[in-house]
Amino acid sequence: GAGVSQSPSNKVTEKGKDVELRCDPISGHTALYWYRQSLGQGLEFLIYFQGNSAPDKSGLPSDRFSAERTGGSVSTLTIQRTQQEDSAVYLCASRPYLTGGQREQYFGPGTRLTVT
Amino acid sequence: QKEVEQDPGPLSVPEGAIVSLNCTYSNSAFQYFMWYRQYSRKGPELLMYTYSSGNKEDGRFTAQVDKSSKYISLFIRDSQPSDSATYLCAMSPDLNTGFQKLVFGTGTRLLVSP
């Protein structure tokens, strides 16, 4: 079946511009995560959505970052007034909402953002 | 100090070698330990998962957890060029809640030459 998809795959933008990154999770997966992967920094958690619950935004680095998830499916990560330090690969992951034991997070291929 | 430390590499080995990849961590609450493999320009994919201390084997891969030393390892036997990728360790204190927040290492880049 289809995996997690993200668009665009690459985005080059000028400093100060706003960008929107899109994630289409696996159908039926109610949990959705956004991560940022910078060189030498590993995966940094940004935000978590679960169904209709309020998202966990504890990883967002500044108020320039926001995300929404419409209809419990597609999610959009928005970065306002982009800065050069925002350049990174932004990864989305989804998984079924089940408690107890390990539940694999399925990752998309990521969006490579370059701020010039 | 980061919660999870991982040598970024690159680690270069000849085909057929035994590879050892390692992570150390500082949070004693971590109980769930995972290894993800990430090929270039792809998202990470789960390779191995272990709970608490002990070993787990899956084909050519063995994951070890030593909670007393806060040290985890992934061994790859008979390494193949197709194993060339970045390997990320990830850990969590509790997967019994819906959130299942994972803390990742920086990843070790492995290169297996034919």
PDB file of C-alpha atoms in Angstrom:
ATOM      1  CA  GLY A   1       0.000   0.000   0.000  1.00  0.00           C
ATOM      2  CA  ALA A   2       0.930   3.641  -0.187  1.00  0.00           C
ATOM      3  CA  GLY A   3       3.354   4.935   2.387  1.00  0.00           C
ATOM      4  CA  VAL A   4       3.714   8.381   3.889  1.00  0.00           C
ATOM      5  CA  SER A   5       4.138  11.003   1.200  1.00  0.00           C
ATOM      6  CA  GLN A   6       5.522  14.500   1.527  1.00  0.00           C
ATOM      7  CA  SER A   7       5.610  17.447  -0.832  1.00  0.00           C
ATOM      8  CA  PRO A   8       7.523  19.174  -2.145  1.00  0.00           C
ATOM      9  CA  SER A   9      10.581  16.942  -2.042  1.00  0.00           C
ATOM     10  CA  ASN A  10      12.826  19.990  -2.291  1.00  0.00           C
ATOM     11  CA  LYS A  11      12.150  23.634  -1.519  1.00  0.00           C
ATOM     12  CA  VAL A  12      14.488  26.574  -1.963  1.00  0.00           C
ATOM     13  CA  THR A  13      13.286  29.850  -0.536  1.00  0.00           C
ATOM     14  CA  GLU A  14      14.662  33.267   0.258  1.00  0.00           C
ATOM     15  CA  LYS A  15      15.227  34.365   3.796  1.00  0.00           C
ATOM     16  CA  GLY A  16      12.130  36.041   5.192  1.00  0.00           C
ATOM     17  CA  LYS A  17       9.629  34.166   3.012  1.00  0.00           C
ATOM     18  CA  ASP A  18       6.979  31.794   4.362  1.00  0.00           C
ATOM     19  CA  VAL A  19       6.898  28.125   3.362  1.00  0.00           C
ATOM     20  CA  GLU A  20       4.345  25.331   3.658  1.00  0.00           C
ATOM     21  CA  LEU A  21       5.306  21.690   3.776  1.00  0.00           C
ATOM     22  CA  ARG A  22       2.711  18.964   3.281  1.00  0.00           C
ATOM     23  CA  CYS A  23       2.384  15.462   4.683  1.00  0.00           C
ATOM     24  CA  ASP A  24      -0.049  12.736   3.623  1.00  0.00           C
ATOM     25  CA  PRO A  25       0.015   9.983   6.246  1.00  0.00           C
ATOM     26  CA  ILE A  26      -0.816   6.335   5.695  1.00  0.00           C
ATOM     27  CA  SER A  27      -4.573   5.881   5.488  1.00  0.00           C
ATOM     28  CA  GLY A  28      -6.029   4.982   8.871  1.00  0.00           C
ATOM     29  CA  HIS A  29      -3.045   6.198  10.873  1.00  0.00           C
ATOM     30  CA  THR A  30      -4.333   8.605  13.462  1.00  0.00           C
ATOM     31  CA  ALA A  31      -0.998   9.613  15.003  1.00  0.00           C
ATOM     32  CA  LEU A  32       1.235  11.993  13.031  1.00  0.00           C
ATOM     33  CA  TYR A  33       4.640  13.465  13.881  1.00  0.00           C
ATOM     34  CA  TRP A  34       6.835  16.136  12.367  1.00  0.00           C
ATOM     35  CA  TYR A  35      10.611  16.007  12.832  1.00  0.00           C
ATOM     36  CA  ARG A  36      13.499  18.148  11.658  1.00  0.00           C
ATOM     37  CA  GLN A  37      16.785  16.555  10.625  1.00  0.00           C
ATOM     38  CA  SER A  38      19.759  18.881  10.479  1.00  0.00           C
ATOM     39  CA  LEU A  39      23.323  17.919   9.676  1.00  0.00           C
ATOM     40  CA  GLY A  40      24.923  16.476  12.778  1.00  0.00           C
ATOM     41  CA  GLN A  41      21.812  16.993  14.879  1.00  0.00           C
ATOM     42  CA  GLY A  42      19.803  13.858  14.367  1.00  0.00           C
ATOM     43  CA  LEU A  43      16.017  13.878  14.322  1.00  0.00           C
ATOM     44  CA  GLU A  44      14.488  16.644  16.386  1.00  0.00           C
ATOM     45  CA  PHE A  45      10.841  16.235  17.389  1.00  0.00           C
ATOM     46  CA  LEU A  46       8.658  19.201  16.420  1.00  0.00           C
ATOM     47  CA  ILE A  47       4.962  18.395  16.886  1.00  0.00           C
ATOM     48  CA  TYR A  48       2.586  15.452  17.420  1.00  0.00           C
ATOM     49  CA  PHE A  49      -1.047  15.080  16.372  1.00  0.00           C
ATOM     50  CA  GLN A  50      -3.435  12.419  17.612  1.00  0.00           C
ATOM     51  CA  GLY A  51      -6.950  12.335  16.247  1.00  0.00           C
ATOM     52  CA  ASN A  52      -8.986  15.325  17.387  1.00  0.00           C
ATOM     53  CA  SER A  53      -6.880  15.935  20.494  1.00  0.00           C
ATOM     54  CA  ALA A  54      -4.920  19.130  20.956  1.00  0.00           C
ATOM     55  CA  PRO A  55      -1.494  18.671  19.361  1.00  0.00           C
ATOM     56  CA  ASP A  56       1.680  18.413  21.415  1.00  0.00           C
ATOM     57  CA  LYS A  57       3.682  21.415  20.235  1.00  0.00           C
ATOM     58  CA  SER A  58       6.455  21.097  22.769  1.00  0.00           C
ATOM     59  CA  GLY A  59       9.171  20.642  20.132  1.00  0.00           C
ATOM     60  CA  LEU A  60       8.457  23.685  17.983  1.00  0.00           C
ATOM     61  CA  PRO A  61      11.609  25.860  18.138  1.00  0.00           C
ATOM     62  CA  SER A  62       9.881  29.231  17.822  1.00  0.00           C
ATOM     63  CA  ASP A  63       6.518  30.849  17.153  1.00  0.00           C
ATOM     64  CA  ARG A  64       7.472  31.085  13.480  1.00  0.00           C
ATOM     65  CA  PHE A  65       6.664  27.402  13.258  1.00  0.00           C
ATOM     66  CA  SER A  66       3.096  26.109  13.216  1.00  0.00           C
ATOM     67  CA  ALA A  67       1.282  23.062  11.969  1.00  0.00           C
ATOM     68  CA  GLU A  68      -2.235  21.936  11.391  1.00  0.00           C
ATOM     69  CA  ARG A  69      -3.937  18.731  10.518  1.00  0.00           C
ATOM     70  CA  THR A  70      -7.196  18.849   8.661  1.00  0.00           C
ATOM     71  CA  GLY A  71      -9.800  16.128   8.919  1.00  0.00           C
ATOM     72  CA  GLY A  72      -7.437  13.931  10.886  1.00  0.00           C
ATOM     73  CA  SER A  73      -5.429  13.205   7.759  1.00  0.00           C
ATOM     74  CA  VAL A  74      -3.255  15.635   5.777  1.00  0.00           C
ATOM     75  CA  SER A  75      -0.942  17.883   7.770  1.00  0.00           C
ATOM     76  CA  THR A  76       0.787  21.121   6.830  1.00  0.00           C
ATOM     77  CA  LEU A  77       3.862  22.520   8.566  1.00  0.00           C
ATOM     78  CA  THR A  78       4.251  26.258   8.072  1.00  0.00           C
ATOM     79  CA  ILE A  79       7.422  28.222   8.700  1.00  0.00           C
ATOM     80  CA  GLN A  80       7.015  31.984   8.653  1.00  0.00           C
ATOM     81  CA  ARG A  81       9.780  34.478   7.956  1.00  0.00           C
ATOM     82  CA  THR A  82      12.270  31.703   7.225  1.00  0.00           C
ATOM     83  CA  GLN A  83      15.831  32.007   8.500  1.00  0.00           C
ATOM     84  CA  GLN A  84      18.963  30.279   7.213  1.00  0.00           C
ATOM     85  CA  GLU A  85      19.073  28.103  10.334  1.00  0.00           C
ATOM     86  CA  ASP A  86      15.726  26.630   9.257  1.00  0.00           C
ATOM     87  CA  SER A  87      17.514  24.819   6.423  1.00  0.00           C
ATOM     88  CA  ALA A  88      17.069  21.119   7.114  1.00  0.00           C
ATOM     89  CA  VAL A  89      15.145  18.034   6.061  1.00  0.00           C
ATOM     90  CA  TYR A  90      11.636  18.019   7.494  1.00  0.00           C
ATOM     91  CA  LEU A  91      10.300  14.517   8.045  1.00  0.00           C
ATOM     92  CA  CYS A  92       6.761  13.409   8.709  1.00  0.00           C
ATOM     93  CA  ALA A  93       5.841  10.084  10.305  1.00  0.00           C
ATOM     94  CA  SER A  94       2.563   8.361  11.046  1.00  0.00           C
ATOM     95  CA  ARG A  95       1.449   5.310  12.959  1.00  0.00           C
ATOM     96  CA  PRO A  96      -1.730   3.651  14.162  1.00  0.00           C
ATOM     97  CA  TYR A  97      -2.966   4.886  17.509  1.00  0.00           C
ATOM     98  CA  LEU A  98      -2.446   1.954  19.810  1.00  0.00           C
ATOM     99  CA  THR A  99      -1.114   1.980  23.353  1.00  0.00           C
ATOM    100  CA  GLY A 100       1.099  -0.674  24.845  1.00  0.00           C
ATOM    101  CA  GLY A 101       4.318  -1.961  23.384  1.00  0.00           C
ATOM    102  CA  GLN A 102       6.196  -0.675  20.414  1.00  0.00           C
ATOM    103  CA  ARG A 103       4.377   0.848  17.531  1.00  0.00           C
ATOM    104  CA  GLU A 104       6.509   1.613  14.531  1.00  0.00           C
ATOM    105  CA  GLN A 105       6.527   5.116  13.167  1.00  0.00           C
ATOM    106  CA  TYR A 106       6.448   5.113   9.374  1.00  0.00           C
ATOM    107  CA  PHE A 107       8.419   7.936   7.865  1.00  0.00           C
ATOM    108  CA  GLY A 108       7.975   9.818   4.644  1.00  0.00           C
ATOM    109  CA  PRO A 109      10.945  10.713   2.411  1.00  0.00           C
ATOM    110  CA  GLY A 110      11.136  14.226   3.782  1.00  0.00           C
ATOM    111  CA  THR A 111      11.200  17.747   2.362  1.00  0.00           C
ATOM    112  CA  ARG A 112      14.654  19.257   1.962  1.00  0.00           C
ATOM    113  CA  LEU A 113      14.362  22.956   2.758  1.00  0.00           C
ATOM    114  CA  THR A 114      17.109  25.366   1.789  1.00  0.00           C
ATOM    115  CA  VAL A 115      16.872  28.988   2.877  1.00  0.00           C
ATOM    116  CA  THR A 116      19.169  31.303   0.919  1.00  0.00           C
TER     117      THR A 116
ATOM    118  CA  GLN B   1      25.072  17.129  26.906  1.00  0.00           C
ATOM    119  CA  LYS B   2      22.638  15.366  24.601  1.00  0.00           C
ATOM    120  CA  GLU B   3      20.347  12.689  26.016  1.00  0.00           C
ATOM    121  CA  VAL B   4      21.557  10.265  23.347  1.00  0.00           C
ATOM    122  CA  GLU B   5      25.098  10.241  21.961  1.00  0.00           C
ATOM    123  CA  GLN B   6      26.082   8.484  18.752  1.00  0.00           C
ATOM    124  CA  ASP B   7      29.304   8.652  16.775  1.00  0.00           C
ATOM    125  CA  PRO B   8      28.455  10.187  13.382  1.00  0.00           C
ATOM    126  CA  GLY B   9      31.132   8.235  11.504  1.00  0.00           C
ATOM    127  CA  PRO B  10      31.519   7.585   8.671  1.00  0.00           C
ATOM    128  CA  LEU B  11      32.420   4.005   9.440  1.00  0.00           C
ATOM    129  CA  SER B  12      34.003   2.276   6.451  1.00  0.00           C
ATOM    130  CA  VAL B  13      34.309  -1.525   6.336  1.00  0.00           C
ATOM    131  CA  PRO B  14      34.943  -4.149   3.656  1.00  0.00           C
ATOM    132  CA  GLU B  15      32.167  -6.479   2.580  1.00  0.00           C
ATOM    133  CA  GLY B  16      31.801  -9.422   4.941  1.00  0.00           C
ATOM    134  CA  ALA B  17      33.040  -7.558   8.017  1.00  0.00           C
ATOM    135  CA  ILE B  18      31.240  -7.510  11.351  1.00  0.00           C
ATOM    136  CA  VAL B  19      29.984  -4.023  12.119  1.00  0.00           C
ATOM    137  CA  SER B  20      29.362  -2.632  15.583  1.00  0.00           C
ATOM    138  CA  LEU B  21      27.268   0.511  15.982  1.00  0.00           C
ATOM    139  CA  ASN B  22      26.738   2.039  19.398  1.00  0.00           C
ATOM    140  CA  CYS B  23      24.818   4.651  21.353  1.00  0.00           C
ATOM    141  CA  THR B  24      25.100   5.877  24.893  1.00  0.00           C
ATOM    142  CA  TYR B  25      22.375   7.658  26.784  1.00  0.00           C
ATOM    143  CA  SER B  26      21.926   9.554  30.006  1.00  0.00           C
ATOM    144  CA  ASN B  27      18.227   9.145  30.829  1.00  0.00           C
ATOM    145  CA  SER B  28      17.773   6.084  33.019  1.00  0.00           C
ATOM    146  CA  ALA B  29      14.022   6.166  32.317  1.00  0.00           C
ATOM    147  CA  PHE B  30      14.531   4.902  28.768  1.00  0.00           C
ATOM    148  CA  GLN B  31      13.109   1.396  28.430  1.00  0.00           C
ATOM    149  CA  TYR B  32      12.420   0.988  24.726  1.00  0.00           C
ATOM    150  CA  PHE B  33      15.291   0.984  22.277  1.00  0.00           C
ATOM    151  CA  MET B  34      15.128   1.028  18.519  1.00  0.00           C
ATOM    152  CA  TRP B  35      17.447   1.093  15.554  1.00  0.00           C
ATOM    153  CA  TYR B  36      16.340   2.813  12.366  1.00  0.00           C
ATOM    154  CA  ARG B  37      18.101   2.574   9.011  1.00  0.00           C
ATOM    155  CA  GLN B  38      18.044   5.545   6.658  1.00  0.00           C
ATOM    156  CA  TYR B  39      19.163   5.357   3.065  1.00  0.00           C
ATOM    157  CA  SER B  40      20.224   8.538   1.313  1.00  0.00           C
ATOM    158  CA  ARG B  41      17.316  10.819   0.453  1.00  0.00           C
ATOM    159  CA  LYS B  42      14.857   8.460   2.178  1.00  0.00           C
ATOM    160  CA  GLY B  43      13.026   8.475   5.493  1.00  0.00           C
ATOM    161  CA  PRO B  44      14.183   6.241   8.345  1.00  0.00           C
ATOM    162  CA  GLU B  45      12.745   2.718   8.588  1.00  0.00           C
ATOM    163  CA  LEU B  46      12.581   0.579  11.705  1.00  0.00           C
ATOM    164  CA  LEU B  47      15.202  -2.157  11.772  1.00  0.00           C
ATOM    165  CA  MET B  48      15.208  -3.557  15.301  1.00  0.00           C
ATOM    166  CA  TYR B  49      13.319  -2.988  18.527  1.00  0.00           C
ATOM    167  CA  THR B  50      14.174  -4.165  22.053  1.00  0.00           C
ATOM    168  CA  TYR B  51      12.644  -3.651  25.431  1.00  0.00           C
ATOM    169  CA  SER B  52      14.794  -3.228  28.559  1.00  0.00           C
ATOM    170  CA  SER B  53      18.110  -5.077  28.744  1.00  0.00           C
ATOM    171  CA  GLY B  54      19.140  -8.079  26.712  1.00  0.00           C
ATOM    172  CA  ASN B  55      19.798  -9.223  23.179  1.00  0.00           C
ATOM    173  CA  LYS B  56      17.614  -9.621  20.148  1.00  0.00           C
ATOM    174  CA  GLU B  57      18.613 -11.266  16.902  1.00  0.00           C
ATOM    175  CA  ASP B  58      17.060 -10.936  13.456  1.00  0.00           C
ATOM    176  CA  GLY B  59      18.975 -12.527  10.635  1.00  0.00           C
ATOM    177  CA  ARG B  60      22.335 -10.792  10.305  1.00  0.00           C
ATOM    178  CA  PHE B  61      21.384  -8.149  12.860  1.00  0.00           C
ATOM    179  CA  THR B  62      21.731  -8.326  16.637  1.00  0.00           C
ATOM    180  CA  ALA B  63      20.650  -5.577  19.024  1.00  0.00           C
ATOM    181  CA  GLN B  64      22.054  -5.434  22.552  1.00  0.00           C
ATOM    182  CA  VAL B  65      20.971  -3.277  25.452  1.00  0.00           C
ATOM    183  CA  ASP B  66      22.971  -2.795  28.650  1.00  0.00           C
ATOM    184  CA  LYS B  67      20.879  -0.565  30.881  1.00  0.00           C
ATOM    185  CA  SER B  68      23.408  -0.672  33.713  1.00  0.00           C
ATOM    186  CA  SER B  69      25.942   1.011  31.443  1.00  0.00           C
ATOM    187  CA  LYS B  70      23.348   3.005  29.485  1.00  0.00           C
ATOM    188  CA  TYR B  71      24.801   1.575  26.312  1.00  0.00           C
ATOM    189  CA  ILE B  72      23.155  -0.019  23.292  1.00  0.00           C
ATOM    190  CA  SER B  73      24.682  -1.721  20.284  1.00  0.00           C
ATOM    191  CA  LEU B  74      23.702  -2.982  16.863  1.00  0.00           C
ATOM    192  CA  PHE B  75      25.854  -5.676  15.294  1.00  0.00           C
ATOM    193  CA  ILE B  76      25.722  -6.507  11.611  1.00  0.00           C
ATOM    194  CA  ARG B  77      27.289  -9.795  10.548  1.00  0.00           C
ATOM    195  CA  ASP B  78      28.527 -10.495   7.024  1.00  0.00           C
ATOM    196  CA  SER B  79      27.994  -6.877   6.055  1.00  0.00           C
ATOM    197  CA  GLN B  80      26.885  -6.177   2.489  1.00  0.00           C
ATOM    198  CA  PRO B  81      27.211  -3.083   0.284  1.00  0.00           C
ATOM    199  CA  SER B  82      23.417  -2.805   0.543  1.00  0.00           C
ATOM    200  CA  ASP B  83      23.873  -2.175   4.279  1.00  0.00           C
ATOM    201  CA  SER B  84      25.483   1.169   3.442  1.00  0.00           C
ATOM    202  CA  ALA B  85      23.193   3.693   5.102  1.00  0.00           C
ATOM    203  CA  THR B  86      22.876   5.863   8.168  1.00  0.00           C
ATOM    204  CA  TYR B  87      21.849   4.002  11.320  1.00  0.00           C
ATOM    205  CA  LEU B  88      19.972   5.941  13.977  1.00  0.00           C
ATOM    206  CA  CYS B  89      19.325   4.751  17.483  1.00  0.00           C
ATOM    207  CA  ALA B  90      16.118   5.900  19.145  1.00  0.00           C
ATOM    208  CA  MET B  91      14.745   5.426  22.608  1.00  0.00           C
ATOM    209  CA  SER B  92      11.697   6.141  24.691  1.00  0.00           C
ATOM    210  CA  PRO B  93      10.782   5.967  28.357  1.00  0.00           C
ATOM    211  CA  ASP B  94       7.291   4.725  27.782  1.00  0.00           C
ATOM    212  CA  LEU B  95       5.478   3.389  24.781  1.00  0.00           C
ATOM    213  CA  ASN B  96       2.336   2.673  26.749  1.00  0.00           C
ATOM    214  CA  THR B  97       0.978   6.134  26.180  1.00  0.00           C
ATOM    215  CA  GLY B  98      -0.360   7.340  22.921  1.00  0.00           C
ATOM    216  CA  PHE B  99       2.429   9.826  22.350  1.00  0.00           C
ATOM    217  CA  GLN B 100       5.420   7.471  22.245  1.00  0.00           C
ATOM    218  CA  LYS B 101       7.960  10.235  22.012  1.00  0.00           C
ATOM    219  CA  LEU B 102      11.242   9.008  20.614  1.00  0.00           C
ATOM    220  CA  VAL B 103      14.634  10.573  21.288  1.00  0.00           C
ATOM    221  CA  PHE B 104      17.035   9.954  18.423  1.00  0.00           C
ATOM    222  CA  GLY B 105      20.794   9.814  18.178  1.00  0.00           C
ATOM    223  CA  THR B 106      22.514  11.779  15.436  1.00  0.00           C
ATOM    224  CA  GLY B 107      23.044   8.658  13.322  1.00  0.00           C
ATOM    225  CA  THR B 108      26.165   6.782  12.199  1.00  0.00           C
ATOM    226  CA  ARG B 109      26.926   6.668   8.511  1.00  0.00           C
ATOM    227  CA  LEU B 110      28.086   3.193   7.442  1.00  0.00           C
ATOM    228  CA  LEU B 111      29.897   2.491   4.172  1.00  0.00           C
ATOM    229  CA  VAL B 112      30.434  -1.142   3.131  1.00  0.00           C
ATOM    230  CA  SER B 113      32.785  -1.501   0.204  1.00  0.00           C
ATOM    231  CA  PRO B 114      32.654  -4.489  -2.191  1.00  0.00           C
TER     232      PRO B 114
END
